Amino acid sequence: MGSHRLGSSGKPAPRSDGLRNRASLVAAARTALDSGEKVSLEAIARTAGVGIATLYRHFPTREALVEAVYSVELDHVTDSAAALLNGRPADEALRAWIDIYAAFVTKKQRVADTLRIGLSAKLITTPDTRHRITQAVQQLLTAGVADGTLRSGIDPDDVAVMLHGVLSSVSQAQDQAQTNRVLELAMHALRSRPAP
């Protein structure tokens, strides 16, 4: 009998082909969700280059697959704050980050019903989205106070609430020009000086 490596939990560590298959399935599901169309799980499996049984082995329900995509998208939003601060003023980094967050909010609205069903049926866990978004905002605000581009004394949770409210409202109108104007108004409230 072959031996299996044990992970830190004492359970067998995931095999590399299993990890690849999972990543391929999540990537295919992200693409499908970006299209805005309801795509079958069979089509997602085909796009990922695996069989439907492999999909169900990793994600026994549609809700579980959507939760995995949501988690990857949330990681992208929160991790991008530090990368955007590299080599640019914090107010510019914050404005670029808001665009990334806006795309995340739009995608979240597309899968909101699926997430609600999964949460109510206890098929998925409650994500700590607001806490993580607030931490990313805090990182950007702290850098902005340090470099003088953003006002001091701003509560990052207030910014997170403001942005979520704004983005939830304007994204439904699907007017990108209005979205940009409203986000510039929000940035005007956060900058320590007017944008050039």
CSV table of N, CA and C in Angstrom, one decimal, residues 95 98-103 105-106 109 162-187:
chain,number,residue,atom,x,y,z
A,95,ARG,N,-8.1,55.0,-4.7
A,95,ARG,CA,-9.1,55.2,-5.8
A,95,ARG,C,-9.0,53.9,-6.7
A,98,ILE,N,-10.8,51.1,-5.0
A,98,ILE,CA,-12.2,51.2,-5.0
A,98,ILE,C,-12.8,50.6,-6.3
A,99,ASP,N,-12.1,50.8,-7.4
A,99,ASP,CA,-12.5,50.2,-8.7
A,99,ASP,C,-12.6,48.7,-8.6
A,100,ILE,N,-11.5,48.1,-7.9
A,100,ILE,CA,-11.5,46.6,-7.7
A,100,ILE,C,-12.6,46.2,-6.8
A,101,TYR,N,-12.9,47.0,-5.8
A,101,TYR,CA,-14.0,46.7,-4.8
A,101,TYR,C,-15.3,46.8,-5.5
A,102,ALA,N,-15.4,47.8,-6.4
A,102,ALA,CA,-16.7,48.0,-7.2
A,102,ALA,C,-17.0,46.7,-8.0
A,103,ALA,N,-16.0,46.2,-8.7
A,103,ALA,CA,-16.2,45.0,-9.5
A,103,ALA,C,-16.6,43.8,-8.6
A,105,VAL,N,-18.3,44.0,-5.7
A,105,VAL,CA,-19.7,44.3,-5.3
A,105,VAL,C,-20.7,43.8,-6.4
A,106,THR,N,-20.3,44.2,-7.6
A,106,THR,CA,-21.2,43.8,-8.8
A,106,THR,C,-21.3,42.3,-8.9
A,109,GLN,N,-23.5,40.8,-6.2
A,109,GLN,CA,-24.9,41.0,-6.4
A,109,GLN,C,-25.4,39.9,-7.3
A,162,MET,N,-19.9,53.4,3.7
A,162,MET,CA,-20.2,54.4,2.6
A,162,MET,C,-20.0,53.8,1.2
A,163,LEU,N,-18.9,53.2,1.0
A,163,LEU,CA,-18.6,52.6,-0.3
A,163,LEU,C,-19.6,51.5,-0.7
A,164,HIS,N,-19.9,50.7,0.3
A,164,HIS,CA,-20.9,49.6,0.0
A,164,HIS,C,-22.2,50.2,-0.4
A,165,GLY,N,-22.6,51.2,0.4
A,165,GLY,CA,-23.9,51.8,0.1
A,165,GLY,C,-23.9,52.5,-1.3
A,166,VAL,N,-22.9,53.2,-1.6
A,166,VAL,CA,-22.8,53.9,-2.9
A,166,VAL,C,-22.7,52.9,-4.0
A,167,LEU,N,-21.9,51.9,-3.9
A,167,LEU,CA,-21.7,50.9,-5.0
A,167,LEU,C,-22.9,50.0,-5.2
A,168,SER,N,-23.6,49.7,-4.1
A,168,SER,CA,-24.9,48.9,-4.2
A,168,SER,C,-25.9,49.7,-5.0
A,169,SER,N,-25.9,51.0,-4.8
A,169,SER,CA,-26.9,51.9,-5.4
A,169,SER,C,-26.6,52.1,-6.9
A,170,VAL,N,-25.4,52.6,-7.1
A,170,VAL,CA,-25.1,53.0,-8.5
A,170,VAL,C,-24.9,51.9,-9.5
A,171,SER,N,-24.5,50.7,-8.9
A,171,SER,CA,-24.3,49.6,-9.8
A,171,SER,C,-25.6,49.1,-10.4
A,172,GLN,N,-26.7,49.2,-9.7
A,172,GLN,CA,-28.0,48.8,-10.2
A,172,GLN,C,-28.4,49.7,-11.4
A,173,ALA,N,-28.0,51.0,-11.4
A,173,ALA,CA,-28.3,51.9,-12.5
A,173,ALA,C,-27.5,51.6,-13.8
A,174,GLN,N,-26.4,50.9,-13.6
A,174,GLN,CA,-25.5,50.5,-14.7
A,174,GLN,C,-25.1,51.7,-15.6
A,175,ASP,N,-24.8,52.8,-14.9
A,175,ASP,CA,-24.4,54.0,-15.6
A,175,ASP,C,-23.0,54.2,-15.1
A,176,GLN,N,-22.0,53.9,-15.9
A,176,GLN,CA,-20.6,53.9,-15.4
A,176,GLN,C,-20.1,55.4,-15.2
A,177,ALA,N,-20.6,56.3,-16.0
A,177,ALA,CA,-20.3,57.7,-15.9
A,177,ALA,C,-20.8,58.2,-14.5
A,178,GLN,N,-22.0,57.9,-14.1
A,178,GLN,CA,-22.5,58.3,-12.8
A,178,GLN,C,-21.7,57.6,-11.7
A,179,THR,N,-21.4,56.3,-11.9
A,179,THR,CA,-20.6,55.7,-10.9
A,179,THR,C,-19.3,56.4,-10.6
A,180,ASN,N,-18.6,56.7,-11.7
A,180,ASN,CA,-17.3,57.4,-11.6
A,180,ASN,C,-17.5,58.8,-10.9
A,181,ARG,N,-18.6,59.5,-11.2
A,181,ARG,CA,-18.8,60.8,-10.6
A,181,ARG,C,-19.0,60.7,-9.1
A,182,VAL,N,-19.9,59.7,-8.7
A,182,VAL,CA,-20.2,59.5,-7.3
A,182,VAL,C,-18.9,59.0,-6.5
A,183,LEU,N,-18.1,58.2,-7.1
A,183,LEU,CA,-16.9,57.7,-6.4
A,183,LEU,C,-15.9,58.9,-6.3
A,184,GLU,N,-15.9,59.8,-7.2
A,184,GLU,CA,-15.0,60.9,-7.1
A,184,GLU,C,-15.5,61.8,-6.0
A,185,LEU,N,-16.8,61.9,-5.8
A,185,LEU,CA,-17.3,62.7,-4.6
A,185,LEU,C,-16.9,62.1,-3.3
A,186,ALA,N,-16.9,60.7,-3.3
A,186,ALA,CA,-16.5,60.0,-2.1
A,186,ALA,C,-15.0,60.3,-1.8
A,187,MET,N,-14.2,60.2,-2.9
A,187,MET,CA,-12.8,60.5,-2.7
A,187,MET,C,-12.5,61.9,-2.3
